Amino acid sequence: MTAVVDRPARPATRAERTDSSPRSGRAGDVAAHLFLVGWAVLVTVPLLWAVVSSLKTDREILTSPWTPPAQPQFHNWSRAWTEASIGSYFVNSAIVVGTALVLTMLLGSLVAYALARYTFPGNRLLYYLFVSGILFPVFLALVPLFFVVKQLGLLGTYPGLILVYTAYALPFTVFFLHSFFRTLPTAIAEAAFIDGCSHAGVFFRVMLPLARPGLVSIGIFNFLGLWNQYLLPLVLNPDPDRYVLAQGLAALSVSQGYRSDWSGLFAGLTIAMLPVLAAYVLFQRQIRSGLTAGAVR
Amino acid sequence: MAAMRHGKYRFLAGAILPGLLLYAVFVLSPYAQAFYLSLTDWTGVSGEVGFVGLDNFRRLLDDRLFLSALRNNGLMLLVVPLATILLGLLLAALVNFGGRRGSTGLAGIRGGEFYKIAYFFPQLLSLPIVAVLWQFVYHPNEGLLNGFLRAVGLDALAHAWLGDPALALSAVMAVLVWSSVGFYMVLFSAAMESIPRDVLEAAVLDGAGRLATLRRIIVPLLWDNVQVAFVYLGVLALDGFAVVQVMTAGPGGPDGATEVIGLGLYRSAFTYGKFGYAAAMGVTLFFLTLAFAVIALRASRRERVELS
């Protein structure tokens, strides 16, 4: 366990403002560190345990839960990927989330820009109409939504999930980007108009590039939000061939329980966690600020 | 400017209408329909909608399982935001100010950046995946938690965490807190970094201890963030669906011990086809959420502390 904790002290740079003179309060220091290390252990150990267990045989998981595998069983992963369909769930998630993300960013930024930079009758009303969607719990809409999607013949289809994901991501996207577009300078846009640029041209060629930092933040926020959807696919996506990742893994764990394939489930869990964790390690600063930026606004 | 007016409304229509259409069809219309459906006895067969007034809501009050759900969501509302915010504040304060004191002030702790990275991990995983993970952790025989307790000789403390009605809800709440603390720790930590050093140094010079500095100086300066956190966590606590549905027996068991409103709604609608009744649960949940948000924002309103 110490290996987990010791390693990280190395890359720490920014937060170090320590005074080198040894002074009183040593006991306090130790207590502070113990507490911080304790929570770090609590967070990382279950995750590491799942990854390590995914490389063991079922027998090893049951008989020696604490030791690393005698031989890493990478075929657990391939078994989960193919036989347990984690692979196709992964692909489904990528298709649905990728398309919904592009659509959300396009429609959301268009609406936010139009409402933030143009005056016209009904502007305020439309803004509040969009933003009010943040306040409502999805559970309220769940039953009627099911029938709306069903009547449109979109139940259990990619387009159905994509359109619904996009619609529910719009309120926050509009809210966030609206305040962002308001802060952008007007002079550049006016210059572009004088040069004969069309409204759409100003938006796509001038304003969108200027709004890049805001787009990146809300893009990260939306990607994780959409990737982690559970309730909507559970209700609107009943076809097991089209399950998205979280939905498929949860169904797998509920249906086969602990009885049969422990290592396969751990492998599926690891496959579901690793890409997100890897992306986080690479882009952790942007991801953290992107996600927390949403909360502060 | 003439150039700006040219084609303005055509552009506005093109920019707003696609998004508005999607939003109206899939978000606004279902929300509006929900209120009407909650006053009917609809079972999903078209043409057979009977208006029953407030009958569904009256029946909710006699529904034993729904009352357990209300009680459980209420308990979660009391425990989850408070525990998460306290832990988040404490961890953020330790990282930012827990280091060895310099001659005049409070210092960040060694490895602070690592702690932020590690603590934030669970926030990135979706709750059903977190629930699958914790189902393994809580497993009575092969689980990590009982395995650990037995390994250190505390066999007596090993339990069937999700199987014991007295413990199951706490186990669920622990998972929600576990997955949220890191996010709020990072949020609070960012706010703490923007507190001017001299304010804190003045407090320390005036003889304020660490706890007093945290309680009297730092937390009041972070009040806006704490308020936001409280509202978000309250909404999370009024939900709880994904964790309960994936992790608990039944789900919602044992014996309704982990039943939540969302689970009852899901079951009424998509298992029993009682769509009017389920819509009434949705409307109840909406008003609970609204009441909570209003009360939370009102009750926690304080004089804003401004740093000039």
mmCIF file of C-alpha atoms in Angstrom, chain A:
data_model
loop_
_atom_site.group_PDB
_atom_site.id
_atom_site.type_symbol
_atom_site.label_atom_id
_atom_site.label_comp_id
_atom_site.label_asym_id
_atom_site.label_seq_id
_atom_site.Cartn_x
_atom_site.Cartn_y
_atom_site.Cartn_z
ATOM 1 C CA MET A 1 0.000 0.000 0.000
ATOM 2 C CA THR A 2 2.879 2.347 0.712
ATOM 3 C CA ALA A 3 3.937 2.245 -2.917
ATOM 4 C CA VAL A 4 0.650 3.848 -3.862
ATOM 5 C CA VAL A 5 1.159 6.681 -1.479
ATOM 6 C CA ASP A 6 4.857 7.350 -1.786
ATOM 7 C CA ARG A 7 5.069 7.669 -5.531
ATOM 8 C CA PRO A 8 3.003 10.830 -5.887
ATOM 9 C CA ALA A 9 5.006 12.995 -3.538
ATOM 10 C CA ARG A 10 7.527 13.333 -6.359
ATOM 11 C CA PRO A 11 5.611 15.248 -9.034
ATOM 12 C CA ALA A 12 4.189 17.688 -6.527
ATOM 13 C CA THR A 13 5.403 21.139 -7.344
ATOM 14 C CA ARG A 14 2.861 23.890 -7.316
ATOM 15 C CA ALA A 15 1.271 23.446 -3.941
ATOM 16 C CA GLU A 16 4.565 23.316 -2.132
ATOM 17 C CA ARG A 17 5.112 26.407 -0.160
ATOM 18 C CA THR A 18 6.787 24.775 2.740
ATOM 19 C CA ASP A 19 9.074 26.414 5.151
ATOM 20 C CA SER A 20 12.205 24.444 5.703
ATOM 21 C CA SER A 21 12.774 25.463 9.294
ATOM 22 C CA PRO A 22 11.604 22.721 11.600
ATOM 23 C CA ARG A 23 9.093 24.219 13.963
ATOM 24 C CA SER A 24 6.390 23.271 16.346
ATOM 25 C CA GLY A 25 3.206 21.614 15.106
ATOM 26 C CA ARG A 26 4.869 18.423 13.963
ATOM 27 C CA ALA A 27 2.062 16.336 15.454
ATOM 28 C CA GLY A 28 -0.426 18.439 13.523
ATOM 29 C CA ASP A 29 1.541 17.864 10.340
ATOM 30 C CA VAL A 30 1.521 14.134 10.825
ATOM 31 C CA ALA A 31 -2.208 14.110 11.527
ATOM 32 C CA ALA A 32 -2.887 16.203 8.414
ATOM 33 C CA HIS A 33 -0.819 13.882 6.250
ATOM 34 C CA LEU A 34 -2.404 10.790 7.754
ATOM 35 C CA PHE A 35 -5.850 12.118 6.990
ATOM 36 C CA LEU A 36 -4.964 13.046 3.414
ATOM 37 C CA VAL A 37 -3.221 9.737 2.799
ATOM 38 C CA GLY A 38 -6.156 7.915 4.349
ATOM 39 C CA TRP A 39 -8.626 9.421 1.917
ATOM 40 C CA ALA A 40 -6.258 8.830 -1.002
ATOM 41 C CA VAL A 41 -6.090 5.151 -0.026
ATOM 42 C CA LEU A 42 -9.861 4.992 0.286
ATOM 43 C CA VAL A 43 -10.240 6.402 -3.222
ATOM 44 C CA THR A 44 -7.507 4.537 -5.052
ATOM 45 C CA VAL A 45 -7.521 1.106 -3.440
ATOM 46 C CA PRO A 46 -10.986 -0.010 -4.635
ATOM 47 C CA LEU A 47 -10.076 1.090 -8.168
ATOM 48 C CA LEU A 48 -6.694 -0.655 -8.104
ATOM 49 C CA TRP A 49 -8.265 -3.724 -6.549
ATOM 50 C CA ALA A 50 -10.733 -3.949 -9.442
ATOM 51 C CA VAL A 51 -7.945 -3.586 -12.022
ATOM 52 C CA VAL A 52 -5.750 -6.208 -10.316
ATOM 53 C CA SER A 53 -8.689 -8.576 -9.877
ATOM 54 C CA SER A 54 -9.482 -8.298 -13.572
ATOM 55 C CA LEU A 55 -6.132 -10.002 -14.254
ATOM 56 C CA LYS A 56 -6.702 -12.953 -11.927
ATOM 57 C CA THR A 57 -8.421 -16.266 -12.357
ATOM 58 C CA ASP A 58 -11.786 -16.801 -10.668
ATOM 59 C CA ARG A 59 -10.066 -19.209 -8.300
ATOM 60 C CA GLU A 60 -7.460 -16.640 -7.292
ATOM 61 C CA ILE A 61 -10.143 -14.018 -6.693
ATOM 62 C CA LEU A 62 -11.971 -16.339 -4.332
ATOM 63 C CA THR A 63 -9.026 -17.849 -2.502
ATOM 64 C CA SER A 64 -6.408 -15.092 -2.331
ATOM 65 C CA PRO A 65 -8.071 -11.717 -2.764
ATOM 66 C CA TRP A 66 -5.002 -9.784 -1.579
ATOM 67 C CA THR A 67 -2.200 -11.084 -3.715
ATOM 68 C CA PRO A 68 -1.392 -10.050 -7.273
ATOM 69 C CA PRO A 69 -2.138 -12.664 -9.932
ATOM 70 C CA ALA A 70 0.422 -15.463 -10.361
ATOM 71 C CA GLN A 71 0.111 -14.865 -14.079
ATOM 72 C CA PRO A 72 -1.764 -11.884 -15.508
ATOM 73 C CA GLN A 73 -4.852 -13.253 -17.228
ATOM 74 C CA PHE A 74 -5.215 -10.810 -20.081
ATOM 75 C CA HIS A 75 -7.661 -13.155 -21.739
ATOM 76 C CA ASN A 76 -10.196 -12.043 -19.124
ATOM 77 C CA TRP A 77 -10.232 -8.732 -20.914
ATOM 78 C CA SER A 78 -10.663 -10.217 -24.364
ATOM 79 C CA ARG A 79 -13.389 -12.494 -23.015
ATOM 80 C CA ALA A 80 -15.235 -9.520 -21.517
ATOM 81 C CA TRP A 81 -14.734 -7.521 -24.703
ATOM 82 C CA THR A 82 -16.186 -10.186 -27.005
ATOM 83 C CA GLU A 83 -18.279 -12.733 -25.090
ATOM 84 C CA ALA A 84 -19.747 -10.306 -22.568
ATOM 85 C CA SER A 85 -20.312 -7.784 -25.380
ATOM 86 C CA ILE A 86 -18.433 -5.011 -23.563
ATOM 87 C CA GLY A 87 -16.775 -4.271 -26.895
ATOM 88 C CA SER A 88 -20.032 -3.618 -28.714
ATOM 89 C CA TYR A 89 -21.357 -1.594 -25.741
ATOM 90 C CA PHE A 90 -18.227 0.487 -26.006
ATOM 91 C CA VAL A 91 -18.758 1.079 -29.702
ATOM 92 C CA ASN A 92 -22.436 1.951 -29.106
ATOM 93 C CA SER A 93 -21.419 4.490 -26.473
ATOM 94 C CA ALA A 94 -18.825 6.009 -28.779
ATOM 95 C CA ILE A 95 -21.306 6.386 -31.659
ATOM 96 C CA VAL A 96 -24.128 7.817 -29.561
ATOM 97 C CA VAL A 97 -22.010 10.100 -27.386
ATOM 98 C CA GLY A 98 -19.792 11.287 -30.243
ATOM 99 C CA THR A 99 -22.729 12.277 -32.445
ATOM 100 C CA ALA A 100 -24.735 13.775 -29.583
ATOM 101 C CA LEU A 101 -21.719 15.799 -28.461
ATOM 102 C CA VAL A 102 -21.184 17.332 -31.924
ATOM 103 C CA LEU A 103 -24.891 18.092 -32.230
ATOM 104 C CA THR A 104 -25.070 19.582 -28.727
ATOM 105 C CA MET A 105 -22.094 21.834 -29.298
ATOM 106 C CA LEU A 106 -23.368 23.006 -32.690
ATOM 107 C CA LEU A 107 -26.987 23.658 -31.716
ATOM 108 C CA GLY A 108 -26.110 24.887 -28.226
ATOM 109 C CA SER A 109 -23.553 27.425 -29.395
ATOM 110 C CA LEU A 110 -25.868 28.685 -32.173
ATOM 111 C CA VAL A 111 -28.736 29.245 -29.741
ATOM 112 C CA ALA A 112 -26.488 30.753 -27.070
ATOM 113 C CA TYR A 113 -24.825 33.075 -29.581
ATOM 114 C CA ALA A 114 -28.112 34.225 -31.131
ATOM 115 C CA LEU A 115 -29.592 34.940 -27.694
ATOM 116 C CA ALA A 116 -26.455 36.592 -26.323
ATOM 117 C CA ARG A 117 -25.556 38.876 -29.222
ATOM 118 C CA TYR A 118 -28.815 39.875 -30.926
ATOM 119 C CA THR A 119 -31.740 41.885 -29.649
ATOM 120 C CA PHE A 120 -35.147 40.818 -30.894
ATOM 121 C CA PRO A 121 -38.619 40.469 -29.384
ATOM 122 C CA GLY A 122 -38.917 37.347 -27.210
ATOM 123 C CA ASN A 123 -35.197 37.023 -26.596
ATOM 124 C CA ARG A 124 -35.509 36.980 -22.792
ATOM 125 C CA LEU A 125 -38.450 34.585 -22.924
ATOM 126 C CA LEU A 126 -36.516 32.107 -25.069
ATOM 127 C CA TYR A 127 -33.492 32.362 -22.797
ATOM 128 C CA TYR A 128 -35.507 31.571 -19.683
ATOM 129 C CA LEU A 129 -37.338 28.807 -21.516
ATOM 130 C CA PHE A 130 -34.041 27.098 -22.315
ATOM 131 C CA VAL A 131 -32.402 27.693 -18.953
ATOM 132 C CA SER A 132 -35.432 26.529 -16.952
ATOM 133 C CA GLY A 133 -34.617 23.023 -18.169
ATOM 134 C CA ILE A 134 -31.738 22.939 -15.670
ATOM 135 C CA LEU A 135 -34.179 23.062 -12.765
ATOM 136 C CA PHE A 136 -36.353 20.080 -13.618
ATOM 137 C CA PRO A 137 -35.461 16.545 -12.529
ATOM 138 C CA VAL A 138 -35.349 14.133 -15.468
ATOM 139 C CA PHE A 139 -37.601 11.785 -13.500
ATOM 140 C CA LEU A 140 -40.465 14.228 -13.989
ATOM 141 C CA ALA A 141 -40.239 13.895 -17.764
ATOM 142 C CA LEU A 142 -39.469 10.186 -17.839
ATOM 143 C CA VAL A 143 -42.910 8.687 -18.442
ATOM 144 C CA PRO A 144 -44.120 11.121 -21.142
ATOM 145 C CA LEU A 145 -40.674 11.102 -22.754
ATOM 146 C CA PHE A 146 -40.860 7.343 -23.181
ATOM 147 C CA PHE A 147 -44.100 7.721 -25.155
ATOM 148 C CA VAL A 148 -42.852 10.675 -27.202
ATOM 149 C CA VAL A 149 -39.842 8.642 -28.303
ATOM 150 C CA LYS A 150 -41.995 5.571 -28.874
ATOM 151 C CA GLN A 151 -44.509 7.440 -31.028
ATOM 152 C CA LEU A 152 -41.717 8.833 -33.162
ATOM 153 C CA GLY A 153 -40.566 5.257 -33.725
ATOM 154 C CA LEU A 154 -37.205 6.054 -32.159
ATOM 155 C CA LEU A 155 -37.273 3.658 -29.196
ATOM 156 C CA GLY A 156 -34.072 1.611 -29.033
ATOM 157 C CA THR A 157 -32.403 3.385 -31.966
ATOM 158 C CA TYR A 158 -29.209 5.412 -32.201
ATOM 159 C CA PRO A 159 -30.999 8.533 -33.545
ATOM 160 C CA GLY A 160 -33.504 8.360 -30.691
ATOM 161 C CA LEU A 161 -30.787 8.322 -28.023
ATOM 162 C CA ILE A 162 -28.723 10.951 -29.833
ATOM 163 C CA LEU A 163 -31.619 13.408 -30.145
ATOM 164 C CA VAL A 164 -32.724 12.911 -26.534
ATOM 165 C CA TYR A 165 -29.168 13.223 -25.181
ATOM 166 C CA THR A 166 -28.739 16.433 -27.160
ATOM 167 C CA ALA A 167 -32.064 17.900 -26.037
ATOM 168 C CA TYR A 168 -31.246 17.296 -22.360
ATOM 169 C CA ALA A 169 -27.710 18.672 -22.685
ATOM 170 C CA LEU A 170 -28.929 21.892 -24.324
ATOM 171 C CA PRO A 171 -30.141 23.871 -21.270
ATOM 172 C CA PHE A 172 -26.820 23.876 -19.463
ATOM 173 C CA THR A 173 -24.836 24.341 -22.680
ATOM 174 C CA VAL A 174 -26.931 27.374 -23.637
ATOM 175 C CA PHE A 175 -26.680 28.775 -20.124
ATOM 176 C CA PHE A 176 -22.898 28.369 -20.008
ATOM 177 C CA LEU A 177 -22.107 29.610 -23.518
ATOM 178 C CA HIS A 178 -24.596 32.490 -23.298
ATOM 179 C CA SER A 179 -22.612 34.090 -20.500
ATOM 180 C CA PHE A 180 -19.403 33.298 -22.381
ATOM 181 C CA PHE A 181 -20.483 34.950 -25.660
ATOM 182 C CA ARG A 182 -21.550 38.033 -23.710
ATOM 183 C CA THR A 183 -18.012 38.611 -22.511
ATOM 184 C CA LEU A 184 -16.491 38.556 -26.003
ATOM 185 C CA PRO A 185 -15.554 41.947 -27.540
ATOM 186 C CA THR A 186 -17.893 43.415 -30.155
ATOM 187 C CA ALA A 187 -15.299 45.301 -32.182
ATOM 188 C CA ILE A 188 -13.981 42.313 -34.105
ATOM 189 C CA ALA A 189 -17.456 41.150 -35.108
ATOM 190 C CA GLU A 190 -18.361 44.649 -36.299
ATOM 191 C CA ALA A 191 -15.204 44.855 -38.352
ATOM 192 C CA ALA A 192 -16.083 41.556 -39.982
ATOM 193 C CA PHE A 193 -19.573 42.823 -40.828
ATOM 194 C CA ILE A 194 -18.107 45.911 -42.458
ATOM 195 C CA ASP A 195 -15.839 43.676 -44.499
ATOM 196 C CA GLY A 196 -18.988 42.067 -45.858
ATOM 197 C CA CYS A 197 -19.083 38.921 -43.769
ATOM 198 C CA SER A 198 -22.536 37.325 -43.395
ATOM 199 C CA HIS A 199 -24.126 36.630 -40.003
ATOM 200 C CA ALA A 200 -23.299 32.959 -40.265
ATOM 201 C CA GLY A 201 -19.808 33.838 -41.451
ATOM 202 C CA VAL A 202 -19.201 36.043 -38.422
ATOM 203 C CA PHE A 203 -20.411 33.274 -36.142
ATOM 204 C CA PHE A 204 -18.400 30.428 -37.631
ATOM 205 C CA ARG A 205 -15.254 32.302 -38.617
ATOM 206 C CA VAL A 206 -14.939 34.949 -35.920
ATOM 207 C CA MET A 207 -16.987 34.196 -32.824
ATOM 208 C CA LEU A 208 -16.543 30.434 -32.531
ATOM 209 C CA PRO A 209 -12.733 30.627 -32.649
ATOM 210 C CA LEU A 210 -12.848 33.406 -30.049
ATOM 211 C CA ALA A 211 -15.046 31.252 -27.832
ATOM 212 C CA ARG A 212 -12.670 28.305 -27.899
ATOM 213 C CA PRO A 213 -11.834 28.213 -24.167
ATOM 214 C CA GLY A 214 -15.523 28.188 -23.294
ATOM 215 C CA LEU A 215 -16.245 25.549 -25.915
ATOM 216 C CA VAL A 216 -13.490 23.306 -24.554
ATOM 217 C CA SER A 217 -14.819 23.588 -20.976
ATOM 218 C CA ILE A 218 -18.418 22.847 -21.847
ATOM 219 C CA GLY A 219 -17.310 20.197 -24.334
ATOM 220 C CA ILE A 220 -15.474 18.271 -21.623
ATOM 221 C CA PHE A 221 -18.381 18.774 -19.263
ATOM 222 C CA ASN A 222 -20.869 17.465 -21.837
ATOM 223 C CA PHE A 223 -18.694 14.566 -22.937
ATOM 224 C CA LEU A 224 -18.472 13.161 -19.426
ATOM 225 C CA GLY A 225 -22.127 13.901 -18.735
ATOM 226 C CA LEU A 226 -23.258 12.099 -21.874
ATOM 227 C CA TRP A 227 -20.783 9.227 -21.540
ATOM 228 C CA ASN A 228 -22.068 8.602 -18.012
ATOM 229 C CA GLN A 229 -25.793 8.693 -18.846
ATOM 230 C CA TYR A 230 -27.705 5.836 -17.281
ATOM 231 C CA LEU A 231 -31.370 6.631 -16.673
ATOM 232 C CA LEU A 232 -32.169 7.761 -20.221
ATOM 233 C CA PRO A 233 -30.687 4.730 -21.996
ATOM 234 C CA LEU A 234 -32.195 2.415 -19.375
ATOM 235 C CA VAL A 235 -35.676 3.604 -20.332
ATOM 236 C CA LEU A 236 -35.294 4.510 -24.002
ATOM 237 C CA ASN A 237 -32.842 1.876 -25.173
ATOM 238 C CA PRO A 238 -34.245 -1.558 -24.319
ATOM 239 C CA ASP A 239 -32.483 -3.471 -27.115
ATOM 240 C CA PRO A 240 -29.469 -5.328 -25.604
ATOM 241 C CA ASP A 241 -27.591 -5.058 -28.911
ATOM 242 C CA ARG A 242 -27.613 -1.294 -28.592
ATOM 243 C CA TYR A 243 -26.810 -1.012 -24.868
ATOM 244 C CA VAL A 244 -24.371 1.756 -23.990
ATOM 245 C CA LEU A 245 -21.403 0.967 -21.757
ATOM 246 C CA ALA A 246 -22.673 1.863 -18.272
ATOM 247 C CA GLN A 247 -26.037 0.336 -19.054
ATOM 248 C CA GLY A 248 -24.529 -2.872 -20.417
ATOM 249 C CA LEU A 249 -22.123 -3.319 -17.536
ATOM 250 C CA ALA A 250 -24.840 -2.703 -14.947
ATOM 251 C CA ALA A 251 -27.136 -5.189 -16.692
ATOM 252 C CA LEU A 252 -24.305 -7.716 -16.770
ATOM 253 C CA SER A 253 -23.598 -7.338 -13.080
ATOM 254 C CA VAL A 254 -27.275 -7.518 -12.119
ATOM 255 C CA SER A 255 -28.106 -10.487 -14.325
ATOM 256 C CA GLN A 256 -25.210 -12.747 -13.637
ATOM 257 C CA GLY A 257 -24.570 -11.492 -10.160
ATOM 258 C CA TYR A 258 -21.597 -12.932 -8.378
ATOM 259 C CA ARG A 259 -22.345 -16.464 -9.290
ATOM 260 C CA SER A 260 -20.415 -17.208 -12.406
ATOM 261 C CA ASP A 261 -17.834 -14.976 -13.977
ATOM 262 C CA TRP A 262 -16.136 -12.731 -11.406
ATOM 263 C CA SER A 263 -12.993 -12.156 -13.402
ATOM 264 C CA GLY A 264 -14.989 -11.327 -16.518
ATOM 265 C CA LEU A 265 -17.017 -8.734 -14.645
ATOM 266 C CA PHE A 266 -13.908 -7.181 -13.128
ATOM 267 C CA ALA A 267 -12.411 -7.070 -16.622
ATOM 268 C CA GLY A 268 -15.538 -5.370 -17.972
ATOM 269 C CA LEU A 269 -15.417 -2.893 -15.123
ATOM 270 C CA THR A 270 -11.765 -2.156 -15.831
ATOM 271 C CA ILE A 271 -12.424 -1.677 -19.540
ATOM 272 C CA ALA A 272 -15.184 0.771 -18.650
ATOM 273 C CA MET A 273 -12.989 2.729 -16.226
ATOM 274 C CA LEU A 274 -9.581 2.780 -17.892
ATOM 275 C CA PRO A 275 -10.179 5.075 -20.900
ATOM 276 C CA VAL A 276 -11.734 7.726 -18.689
ATOM 277 C CA LEU A 277 -8.959 7.468 -16.134
ATOM 278 C CA ALA A 278 -6.286 7.533 -18.839
ATOM 279 C CA ALA A 279 -7.804 10.620 -20.434
ATOM 280 C CA TYR A 280 -7.954 12.190 -16.989
ATOM 281 C CA VAL A 281 -4.290 11.547 -16.268
ATOM 282 C CA LEU A 282 -3.396 13.193 -19.585
ATOM 283 C CA PHE A 283 -5.704 16.188 -19.374
ATOM 284 C CA GLN A 284 -6.385 16.395 -15.673
ATOM 285 C CA ARG A 285 -6.003 20.140 -15.322
ATOM 286 C CA GLN A 286 -8.363 20.951 -18.196
ATOM 287 C CA ILE A 287 -10.870 18.325 -17.086
ATOM 288 C CA ARG A 288 -10.931 19.544 -13.502
ATOM 289 C CA SER A 289 -11.316 23.183 -14.464
ATOM 290 C CA GLY A 290 -13.872 22.292 -17.148
ATOM 291 C CA LEU A 291 -16.022 20.403 -14.689
ATOM 292 C CA THR A 292 -15.731 22.828 -11.813
ATOM 293 C CA ALA A 293 -16.303 25.824 -14.114
ATOM 294 C CA GLY A 294 -19.794 24.463 -14.611
ATOM 295 C CA ALA A 295 -20.496 24.525 -10.895
ATOM 296 C CA VAL A 296 -19.272 28.012 -10.165
ATOM 297 C CA ARG A 297 -21.349 29.755 -12.795
#
